XYZ file of C-alpha atoms in Angstrom:
591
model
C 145.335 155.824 101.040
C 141.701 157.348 100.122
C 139.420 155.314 98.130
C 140.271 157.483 94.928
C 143.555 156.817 95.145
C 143.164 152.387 95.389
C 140.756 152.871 92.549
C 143.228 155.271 90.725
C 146.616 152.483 91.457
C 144.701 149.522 91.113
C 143.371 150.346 87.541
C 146.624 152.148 86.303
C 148.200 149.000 86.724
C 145.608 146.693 85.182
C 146.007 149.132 82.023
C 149.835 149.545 81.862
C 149.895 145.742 82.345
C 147.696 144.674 79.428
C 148.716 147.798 77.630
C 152.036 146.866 77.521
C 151.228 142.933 76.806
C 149.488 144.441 73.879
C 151.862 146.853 72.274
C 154.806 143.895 72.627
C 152.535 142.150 70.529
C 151.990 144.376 68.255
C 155.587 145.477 67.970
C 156.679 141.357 68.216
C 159.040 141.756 70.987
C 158.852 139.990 74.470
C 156.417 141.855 76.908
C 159.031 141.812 79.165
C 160.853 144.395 77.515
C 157.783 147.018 77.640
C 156.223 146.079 80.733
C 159.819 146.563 83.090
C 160.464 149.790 81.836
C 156.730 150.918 81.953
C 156.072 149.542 85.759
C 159.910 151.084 86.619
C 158.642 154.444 85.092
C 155.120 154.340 87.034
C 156.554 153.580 89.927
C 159.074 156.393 89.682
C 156.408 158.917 88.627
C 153.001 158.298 89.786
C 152.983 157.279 93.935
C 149.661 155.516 93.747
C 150.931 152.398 91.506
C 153.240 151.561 94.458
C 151.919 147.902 95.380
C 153.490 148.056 98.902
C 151.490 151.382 99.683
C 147.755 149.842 97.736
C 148.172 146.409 99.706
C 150.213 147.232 102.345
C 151.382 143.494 104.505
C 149.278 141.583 101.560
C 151.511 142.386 98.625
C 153.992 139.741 99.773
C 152.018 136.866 100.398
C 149.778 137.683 96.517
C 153.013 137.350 94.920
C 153.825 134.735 96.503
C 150.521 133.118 95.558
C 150.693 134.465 92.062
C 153.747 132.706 91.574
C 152.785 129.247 92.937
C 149.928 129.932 89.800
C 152.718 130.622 87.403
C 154.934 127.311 88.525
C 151.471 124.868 88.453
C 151.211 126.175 84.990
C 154.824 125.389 83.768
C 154.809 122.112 85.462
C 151.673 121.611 83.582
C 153.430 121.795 80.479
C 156.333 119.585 81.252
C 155.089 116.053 79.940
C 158.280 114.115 80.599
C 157.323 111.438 78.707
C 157.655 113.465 75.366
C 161.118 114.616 76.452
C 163.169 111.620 74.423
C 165.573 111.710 71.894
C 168.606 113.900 70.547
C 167.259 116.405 72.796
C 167.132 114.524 76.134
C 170.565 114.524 76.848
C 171.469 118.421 75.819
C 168.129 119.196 78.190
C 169.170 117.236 81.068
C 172.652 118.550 81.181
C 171.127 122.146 80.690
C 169.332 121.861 83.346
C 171.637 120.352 86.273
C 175.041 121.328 84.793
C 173.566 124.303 84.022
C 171.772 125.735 87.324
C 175.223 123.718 89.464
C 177.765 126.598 87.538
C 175.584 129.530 86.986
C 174.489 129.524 90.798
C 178.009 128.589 91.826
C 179.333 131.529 89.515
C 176.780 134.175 90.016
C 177.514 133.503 93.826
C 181.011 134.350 93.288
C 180.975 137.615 91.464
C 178.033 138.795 93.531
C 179.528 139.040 96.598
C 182.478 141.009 95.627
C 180.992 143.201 92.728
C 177.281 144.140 94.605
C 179.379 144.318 97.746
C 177.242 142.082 99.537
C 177.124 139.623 102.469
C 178.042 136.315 100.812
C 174.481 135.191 102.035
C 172.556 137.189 100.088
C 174.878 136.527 97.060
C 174.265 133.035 97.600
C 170.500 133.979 97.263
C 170.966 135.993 94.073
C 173.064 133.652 92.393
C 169.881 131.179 93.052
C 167.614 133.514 91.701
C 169.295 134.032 88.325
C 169.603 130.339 87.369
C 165.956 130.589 85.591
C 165.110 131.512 82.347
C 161.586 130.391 81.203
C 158.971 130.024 78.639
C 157.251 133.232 79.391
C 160.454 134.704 77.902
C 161.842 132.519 75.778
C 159.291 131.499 73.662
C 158.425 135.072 72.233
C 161.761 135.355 71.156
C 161.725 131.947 69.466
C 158.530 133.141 67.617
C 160.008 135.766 66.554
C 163.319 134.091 65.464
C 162.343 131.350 64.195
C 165.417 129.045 64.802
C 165.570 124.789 63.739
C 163.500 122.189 65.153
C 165.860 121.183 67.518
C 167.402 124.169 68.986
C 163.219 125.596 69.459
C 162.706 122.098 71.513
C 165.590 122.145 73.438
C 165.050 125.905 74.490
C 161.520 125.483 75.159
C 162.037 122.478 77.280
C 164.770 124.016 79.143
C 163.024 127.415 79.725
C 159.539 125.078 81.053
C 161.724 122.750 83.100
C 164.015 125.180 84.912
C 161.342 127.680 86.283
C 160.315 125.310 88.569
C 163.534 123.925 89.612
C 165.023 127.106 90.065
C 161.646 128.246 92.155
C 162.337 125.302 94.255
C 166.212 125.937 94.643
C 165.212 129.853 95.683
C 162.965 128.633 98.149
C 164.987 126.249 99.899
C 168.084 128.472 99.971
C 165.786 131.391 101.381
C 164.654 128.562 103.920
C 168.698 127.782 104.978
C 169.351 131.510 105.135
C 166.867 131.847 107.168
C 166.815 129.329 109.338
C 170.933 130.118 109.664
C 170.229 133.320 110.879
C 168.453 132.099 113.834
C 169.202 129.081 114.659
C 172.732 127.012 115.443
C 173.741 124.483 112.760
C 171.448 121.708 113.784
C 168.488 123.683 113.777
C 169.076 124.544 109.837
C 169.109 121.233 108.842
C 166.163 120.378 110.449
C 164.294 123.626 109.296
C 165.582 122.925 105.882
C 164.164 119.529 105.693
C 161.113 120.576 107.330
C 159.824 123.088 104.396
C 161.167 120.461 102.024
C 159.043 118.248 103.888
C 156.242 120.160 103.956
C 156.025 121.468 100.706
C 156.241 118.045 99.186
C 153.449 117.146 101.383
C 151.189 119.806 100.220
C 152.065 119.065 96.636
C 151.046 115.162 96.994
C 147.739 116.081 99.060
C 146.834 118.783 96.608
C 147.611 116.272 93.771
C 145.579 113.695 95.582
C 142.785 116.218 95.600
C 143.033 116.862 91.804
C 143.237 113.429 91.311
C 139.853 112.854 93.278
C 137.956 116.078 91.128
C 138.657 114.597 87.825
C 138.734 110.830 88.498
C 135.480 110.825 90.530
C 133.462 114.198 89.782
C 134.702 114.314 85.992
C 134.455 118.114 86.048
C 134.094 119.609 83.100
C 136.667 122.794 81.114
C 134.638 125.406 82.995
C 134.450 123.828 86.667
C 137.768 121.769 85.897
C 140.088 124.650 85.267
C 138.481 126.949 88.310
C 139.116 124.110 90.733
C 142.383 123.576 89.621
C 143.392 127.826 90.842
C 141.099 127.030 93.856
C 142.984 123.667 94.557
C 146.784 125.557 94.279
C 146.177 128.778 95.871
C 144.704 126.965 99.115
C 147.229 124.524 99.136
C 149.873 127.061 98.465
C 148.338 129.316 101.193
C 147.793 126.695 104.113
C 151.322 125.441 103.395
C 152.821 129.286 103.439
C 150.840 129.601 106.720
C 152.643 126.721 108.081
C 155.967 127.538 106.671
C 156.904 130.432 104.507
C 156.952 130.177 100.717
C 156.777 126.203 100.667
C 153.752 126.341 98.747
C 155.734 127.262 95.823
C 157.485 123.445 96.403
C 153.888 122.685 96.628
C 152.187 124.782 93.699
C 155.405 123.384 91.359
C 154.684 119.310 92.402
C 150.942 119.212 92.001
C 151.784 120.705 88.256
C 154.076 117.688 87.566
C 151.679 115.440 89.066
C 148.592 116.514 86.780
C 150.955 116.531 83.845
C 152.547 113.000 84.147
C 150.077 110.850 86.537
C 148.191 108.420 84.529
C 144.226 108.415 85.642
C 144.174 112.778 86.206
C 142.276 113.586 82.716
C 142.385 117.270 82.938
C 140.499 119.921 80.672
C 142.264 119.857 77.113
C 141.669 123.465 76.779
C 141.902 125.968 79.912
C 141.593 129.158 78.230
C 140.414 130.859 81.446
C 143.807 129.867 83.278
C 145.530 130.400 80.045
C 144.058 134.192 80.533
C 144.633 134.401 84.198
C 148.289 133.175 83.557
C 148.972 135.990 81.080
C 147.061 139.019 83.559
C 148.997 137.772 86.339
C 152.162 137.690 84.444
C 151.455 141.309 83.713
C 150.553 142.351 86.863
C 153.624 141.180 88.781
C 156.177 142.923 86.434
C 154.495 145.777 86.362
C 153.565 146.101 90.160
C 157.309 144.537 91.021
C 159.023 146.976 88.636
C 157.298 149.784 90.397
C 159.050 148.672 93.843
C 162.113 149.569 92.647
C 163.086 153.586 92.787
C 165.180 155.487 90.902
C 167.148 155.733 94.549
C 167.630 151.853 94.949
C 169.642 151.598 91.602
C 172.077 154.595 91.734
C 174.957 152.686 93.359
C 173.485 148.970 92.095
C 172.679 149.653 88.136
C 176.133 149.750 87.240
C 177.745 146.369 89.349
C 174.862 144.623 88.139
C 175.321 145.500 85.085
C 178.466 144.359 85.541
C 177.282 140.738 86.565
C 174.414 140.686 83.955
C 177.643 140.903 81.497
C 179.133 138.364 83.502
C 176.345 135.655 83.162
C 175.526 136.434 78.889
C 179.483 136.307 77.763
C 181.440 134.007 80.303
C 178.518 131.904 82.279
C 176.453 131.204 80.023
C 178.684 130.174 76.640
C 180.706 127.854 79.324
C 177.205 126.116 80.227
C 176.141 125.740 76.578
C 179.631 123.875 76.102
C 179.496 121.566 78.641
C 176.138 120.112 78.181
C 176.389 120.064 74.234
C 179.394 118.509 74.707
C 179.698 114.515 72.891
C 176.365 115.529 71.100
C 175.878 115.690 67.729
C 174.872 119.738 67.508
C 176.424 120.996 65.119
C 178.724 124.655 66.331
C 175.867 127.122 64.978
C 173.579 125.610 67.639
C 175.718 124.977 70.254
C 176.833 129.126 69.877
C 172.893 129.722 69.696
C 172.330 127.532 73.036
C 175.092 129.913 74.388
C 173.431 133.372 73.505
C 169.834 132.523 74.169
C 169.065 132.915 78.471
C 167.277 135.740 79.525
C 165.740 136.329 83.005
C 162.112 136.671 83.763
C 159.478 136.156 86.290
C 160.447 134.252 88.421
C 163.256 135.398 89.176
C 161.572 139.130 89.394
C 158.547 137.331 91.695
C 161.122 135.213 93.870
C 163.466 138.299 94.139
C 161.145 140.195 95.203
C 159.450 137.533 97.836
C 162.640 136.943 99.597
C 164.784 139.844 99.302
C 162.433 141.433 101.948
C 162.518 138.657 104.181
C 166.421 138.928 104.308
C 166.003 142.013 104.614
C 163.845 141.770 107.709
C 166.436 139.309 109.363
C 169.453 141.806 108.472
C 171.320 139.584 106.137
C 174.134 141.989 104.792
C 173.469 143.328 101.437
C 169.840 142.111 101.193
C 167.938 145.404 99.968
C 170.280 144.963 96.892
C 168.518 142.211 95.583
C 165.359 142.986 93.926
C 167.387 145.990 92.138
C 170.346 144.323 90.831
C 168.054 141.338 89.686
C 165.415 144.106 87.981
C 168.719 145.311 86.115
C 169.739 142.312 85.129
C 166.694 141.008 83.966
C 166.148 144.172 81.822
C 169.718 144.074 80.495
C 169.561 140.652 79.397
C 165.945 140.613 77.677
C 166.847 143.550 75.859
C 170.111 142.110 75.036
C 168.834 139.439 73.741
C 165.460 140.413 72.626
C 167.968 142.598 70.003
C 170.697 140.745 69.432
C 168.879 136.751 69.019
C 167.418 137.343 65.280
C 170.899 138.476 63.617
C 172.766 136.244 65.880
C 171.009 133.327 64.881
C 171.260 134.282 61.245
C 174.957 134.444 61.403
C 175.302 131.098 62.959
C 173.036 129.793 59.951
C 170.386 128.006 62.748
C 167.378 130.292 61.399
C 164.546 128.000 59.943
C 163.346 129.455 56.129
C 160.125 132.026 56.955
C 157.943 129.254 54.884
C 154.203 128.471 55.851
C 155.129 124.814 57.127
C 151.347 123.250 56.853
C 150.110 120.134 58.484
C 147.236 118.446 56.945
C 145.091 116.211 58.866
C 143.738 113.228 56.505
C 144.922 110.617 54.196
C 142.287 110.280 51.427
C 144.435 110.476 47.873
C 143.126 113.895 47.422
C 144.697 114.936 50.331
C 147.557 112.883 49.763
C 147.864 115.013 46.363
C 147.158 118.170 48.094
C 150.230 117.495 50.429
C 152.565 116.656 46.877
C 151.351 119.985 45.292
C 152.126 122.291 48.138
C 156.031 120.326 48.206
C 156.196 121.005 44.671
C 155.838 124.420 45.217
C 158.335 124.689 47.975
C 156.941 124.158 50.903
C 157.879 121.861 53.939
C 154.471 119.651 54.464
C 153.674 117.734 57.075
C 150.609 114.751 57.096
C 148.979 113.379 59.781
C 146.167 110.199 59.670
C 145.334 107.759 61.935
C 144.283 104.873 59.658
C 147.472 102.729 58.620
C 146.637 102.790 55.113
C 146.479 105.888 54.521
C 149.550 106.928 56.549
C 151.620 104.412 54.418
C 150.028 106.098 51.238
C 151.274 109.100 52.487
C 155.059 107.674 53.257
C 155.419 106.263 49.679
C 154.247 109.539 48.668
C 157.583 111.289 50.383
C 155.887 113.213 52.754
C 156.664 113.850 56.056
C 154.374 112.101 58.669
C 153.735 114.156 61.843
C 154.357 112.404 64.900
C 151.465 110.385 66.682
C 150.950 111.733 70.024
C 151.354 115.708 67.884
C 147.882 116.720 67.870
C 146.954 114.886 71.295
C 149.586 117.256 73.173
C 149.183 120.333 70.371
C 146.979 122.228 73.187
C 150.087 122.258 75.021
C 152.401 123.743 72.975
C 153.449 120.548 70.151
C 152.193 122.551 67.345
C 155.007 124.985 68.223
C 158.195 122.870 69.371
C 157.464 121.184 65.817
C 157.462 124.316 63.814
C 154.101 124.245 62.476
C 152.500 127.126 60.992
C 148.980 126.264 59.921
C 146.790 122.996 60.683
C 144.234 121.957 57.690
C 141.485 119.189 58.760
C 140.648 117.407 55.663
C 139.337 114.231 57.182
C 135.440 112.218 56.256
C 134.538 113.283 60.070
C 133.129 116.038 60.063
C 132.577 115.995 64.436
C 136.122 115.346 64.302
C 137.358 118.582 61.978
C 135.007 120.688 63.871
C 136.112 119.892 67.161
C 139.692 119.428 66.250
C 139.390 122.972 65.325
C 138.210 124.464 68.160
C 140.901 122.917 70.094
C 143.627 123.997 68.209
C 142.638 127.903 67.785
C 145.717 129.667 68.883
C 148.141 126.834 68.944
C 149.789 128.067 65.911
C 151.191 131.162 64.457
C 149.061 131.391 61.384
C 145.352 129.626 61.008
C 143.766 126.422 61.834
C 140.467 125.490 59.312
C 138.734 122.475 58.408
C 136.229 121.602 55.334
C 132.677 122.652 55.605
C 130.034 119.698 56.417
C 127.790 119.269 53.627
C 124.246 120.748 53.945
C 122.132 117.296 54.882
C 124.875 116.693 57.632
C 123.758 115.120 60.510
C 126.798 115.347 62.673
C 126.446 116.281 65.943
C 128.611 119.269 66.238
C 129.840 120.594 62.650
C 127.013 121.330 61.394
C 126.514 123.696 64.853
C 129.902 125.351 65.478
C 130.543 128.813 63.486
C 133.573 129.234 61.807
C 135.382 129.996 58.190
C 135.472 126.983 56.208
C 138.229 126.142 53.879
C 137.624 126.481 49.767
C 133.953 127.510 50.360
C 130.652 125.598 51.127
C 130.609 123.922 47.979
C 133.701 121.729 48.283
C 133.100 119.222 50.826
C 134.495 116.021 51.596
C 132.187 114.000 49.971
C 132.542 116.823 46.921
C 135.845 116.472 47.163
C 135.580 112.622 46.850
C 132.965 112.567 43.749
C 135.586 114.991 41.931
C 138.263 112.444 42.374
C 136.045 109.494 41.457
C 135.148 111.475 37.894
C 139.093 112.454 37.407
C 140.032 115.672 38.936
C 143.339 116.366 40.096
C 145.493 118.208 42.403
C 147.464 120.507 40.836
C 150.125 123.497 41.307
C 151.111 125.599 38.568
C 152.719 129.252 38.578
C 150.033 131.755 38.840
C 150.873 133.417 35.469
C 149.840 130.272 33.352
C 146.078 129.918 32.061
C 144.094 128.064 34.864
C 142.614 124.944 33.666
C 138.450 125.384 32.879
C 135.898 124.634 35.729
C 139.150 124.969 38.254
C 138.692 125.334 41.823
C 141.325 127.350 43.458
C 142.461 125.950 46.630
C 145.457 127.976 47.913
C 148.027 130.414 47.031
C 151.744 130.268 47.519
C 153.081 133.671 47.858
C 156.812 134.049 46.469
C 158.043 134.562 50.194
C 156.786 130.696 50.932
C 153.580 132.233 53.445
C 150.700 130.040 52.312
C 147.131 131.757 51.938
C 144.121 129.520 52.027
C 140.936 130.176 49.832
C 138.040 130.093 52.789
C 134.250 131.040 52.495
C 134.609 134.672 52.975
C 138.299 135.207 51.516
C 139.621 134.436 48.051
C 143.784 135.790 47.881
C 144.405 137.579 44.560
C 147.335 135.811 42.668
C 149.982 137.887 42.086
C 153.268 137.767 40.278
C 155.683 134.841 40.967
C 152.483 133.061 42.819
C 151.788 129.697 42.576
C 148.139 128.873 42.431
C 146.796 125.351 43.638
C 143.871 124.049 42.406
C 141.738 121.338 42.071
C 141.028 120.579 38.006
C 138.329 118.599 36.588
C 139.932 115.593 34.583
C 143.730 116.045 35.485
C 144.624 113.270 36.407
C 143.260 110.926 33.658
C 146.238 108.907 32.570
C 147.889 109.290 35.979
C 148.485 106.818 38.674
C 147.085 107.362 42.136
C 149.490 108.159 44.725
């Protein structure tokens, strides 16, 4: 290829890739579900977006490190230690129960219906065992199901990408090694990647363990040596054996997330970003490997097996590991209409199904098309059906702003009590006991402890929070809280403005849109109280109080709009306003 034409492939993807991440965001539907068809399409139409003809031998091995990326990110967010309760035991089962009768199944019907060798049906049926978060969790935004079924889901998606990256790799490894050696020689090849890839994943732990515990690298140099740290353990174990640094890449995740004494960055926005480009560019660049020619006599089998795995594989695995649990029927039918394939098994199909390929395992080159159809028949499938399925089954959580505020002073104690009153589901959070058992007698709901330690990691979301409020007398400790949080939820994160003599050493410093305005501090806030003000909601209709201060607004629909420094919502009919009022609360208790 000329140097026009690299140039030409290697930015069309870039752009169809974010393009495509973009417009499913705008549209609120998994990127999956634009990016397939769009890479597929490119692919089809445009020869310069083929991946195999811009990179020639390197395309396999960059997936193959692109994916080790993707696994040490989802074993970064699989704190074990927070997996505990009702959920544990649906989660557990979903996970071994679940991979043991889908792999066993797919292998079944794959052999016969693809008309493969039952080799490489053993190999697909490994492949489509994952789900994952990447997938998964857009569609949970966007449906919005109960507490429990979005924890379950999530943890199941995080936890099985990596198990099922493992179980591809070490079946590839025993095909493999079955091809060319006799019987012994698989076993020992088979525990020799297993071997090694564990090995890598305990140096390179090791390694991570010696950067942060000794260096203490900070976000910026801490998150960069983490992608140095798993591509060059994932490559130097790949150059020893093929694909085990994915065992590798998927170990050192676990080990950063769950060995005591590794204090990684909070916040890794850079990996966060590399994470999302290199999701893009692997559908897009995979999708555009498969021709129109490879799926005229696959589409329609697989098609066939995709059918297989949503109304007969799938239903039978949410049975069996909801069974003797206390879920009630709607969620265990959501639990059986909610797995949809993704990248990994797009990445892993597409990594081994040319190395089976290569050692003439029957049926091999049918792989990577019958898992792209699948993959696009169930994200679309469910991508459609999940929001009035879930409605139907009654599991949908009420489209309310569900609020946590962050203090426990009796104003905000108040604040909490006014926004229940007017129909929303509020959740407190202090750290001072106190105030948290203020809060308690006061009815409200506390938010777990460890919430806004592990909200950088997804918390905020598995509990259904909407919008995070920092009300607290530290002022460092809004401001930073803050920062940290941007993005964690669906709708906004603020905290109260440090007064103008503040001599903090960050709030004053750090830009951002302060709730109620400049003028209503903490200390404000406090003096108001100490004179008599009050707390108060009241329909939007009614005649405010004089001297008011309007706080938020509570639309009819339940979304909560903050007042903020540069915004003031306009009440409208069947509002409710809440405000702070001068004197209300004379002749009141104090919470």
């Amino acid at each position: 290829m000329t140097t026009n034409q690299v140039l030409i492939g290697v930015g069309l993807i870039l752009v169809l890739a974010v393009g495509s991440q973009i417009l499913a965001s705008i549209l609120r539907i998994p990127a999956l579900i634009v990016l397939l068809p769009v890479g597929f399409a490119a692919g089809a139409l445009i020869d310069d977006v083929d991946p195999e003809r811009l990179l020639g031998a390197a395309f396999s091995p960059l997936v193959s490190l692109a994916v080790a990326v993707i696994l040490y990110d989802a074993g970064l967010g699989l704190d074990l230690s927070r997996l505990k309760g009702h959920t544990r035991r649906v989660v557990v089962r979903l996970i071994w129960i679940g991979v043991l009768i889908t792999w066993l199944l797919g292998t079944l019907l794959a052999a016969p219906l693809l008309g493969m060798s039952h080799r490489a049906a053993v190999m697909i049926g490994a492949i489509l065992v994952v789900s994952g978060p990447t997938v998964v969790g857009p569609l949970l935004s966007f449906v919005r199901p109960n507490d429990r079924l979005q924890r379950i889901l999530i943890w199941e998606g995080s936890i099985i990408d990596p198990v099922g990256g493992i179980l591809g790799a070490l079946v590839f490894h025993a095909i493999v090694a079955s091809a060319d050696h006799h019987v012994a020689s698989v076993a020992v090849g088979f525990l020799a990647r297993v071997s090694l890839g564990a090995a890598g994943g305990v140096v390179g732990a090791a390694l991570l363990w010696a950067l942060f515990r000794r260096l203490r690298l900070g976000e910026i140099l801490g998150t960069t040596a983490q992608l140095a740290a798993v591509v060059g353990v994932a490559a130097f174990c790949d150059v020893l054996r093929d694909d085990t640094g994915l065992i590798a890449a998927v170990i050192m995740g676990l080990a950063v997330a769950n060995l005591p004494g590794i204090d990684v960055p909070a916040r890794r926005p850079f990996f966060e970003t590399l994470v999302s480009l290199i999701l893009g560019l692997l559908f897009v660049s995979i999708s555009a490997t498969v021709t129109p020619q490879s799926l005229r006599h696959v589409w329609l089998p697989a098609l066939g097996l995709a059918a297989f795995l949503v109304l007969v594989v799938r239903p039978l695995v949410a049975a069996v590991s909801t069974l003797g649990t206390d879920l009630t029927r709607g969620e265990r039918g959501f639990i059986g209409w909610m797995a949809p394939r993704g990248i990994v098994a797009a990445a892993t199909a597409s990594t081994f199904s040319a190395g089976l390929v290569a050692k003439g395992i029957g049926g091999a080159s049918k792989i990577l098309p019958a898992t792209f159809v699948v993959i696009v028949a169930t994200v679309t499938l469910y991508g459609l059906s999940a929001s009035p399925v879930a409605r139907l089954l009654g599991v949908v959580r009420p489209s309310r702003s569900r609020p946590l505020l962050v203090g426990g002073d009796p104003w905000v104690v108040d604040l909490g009590v006014a926004l229940r009153s007017a129909g929303l589901e509020v959740l407190m959070w202090s750290g001072q006991k106190e105030q948290r058992e203020h809060i308690r007698q006061a009815g409200i709901e506390l938010a777990p402890g460890e919430l806004l330690a592990a909200a950088t990691g997804g918390a905020a979301e598995l509990e259904g929070i909407t919008a995070v409020y920092f009300l607290t007398a530290e002022d460092d400790f809004n401001a930073l809280a803050e920062v940290i949080l941007r993005g964690s939820v669906e709708e906004t994160v603020h905290r109260l403005y440090a007064p103008p003599d503040s001599h903090g050493a960050v709030a004053p410093f750090i830009r951002g849109e302060g709730l109620f305005g400049a003028h209503l501090t903490w200390p404000a806030f406090s003096h108001k109280y100490e004179d008599g003000a009050a707390v108060l909601a009241q329909p939007a209709d009614d005649a405010l109080p004089p001297d008011c201060d309007l706080l938020f607004l509570v639309r009819p629909d339940g979304r909560l709009d903050p007042v903020t420094e540069g915004s003031t919502p306009l009440p409208g009919p069947g509002d409710t306003v809440v405000l702070l009022a001068p004197g209300g609360r004379r002749g009141r208790p104090e919470v």
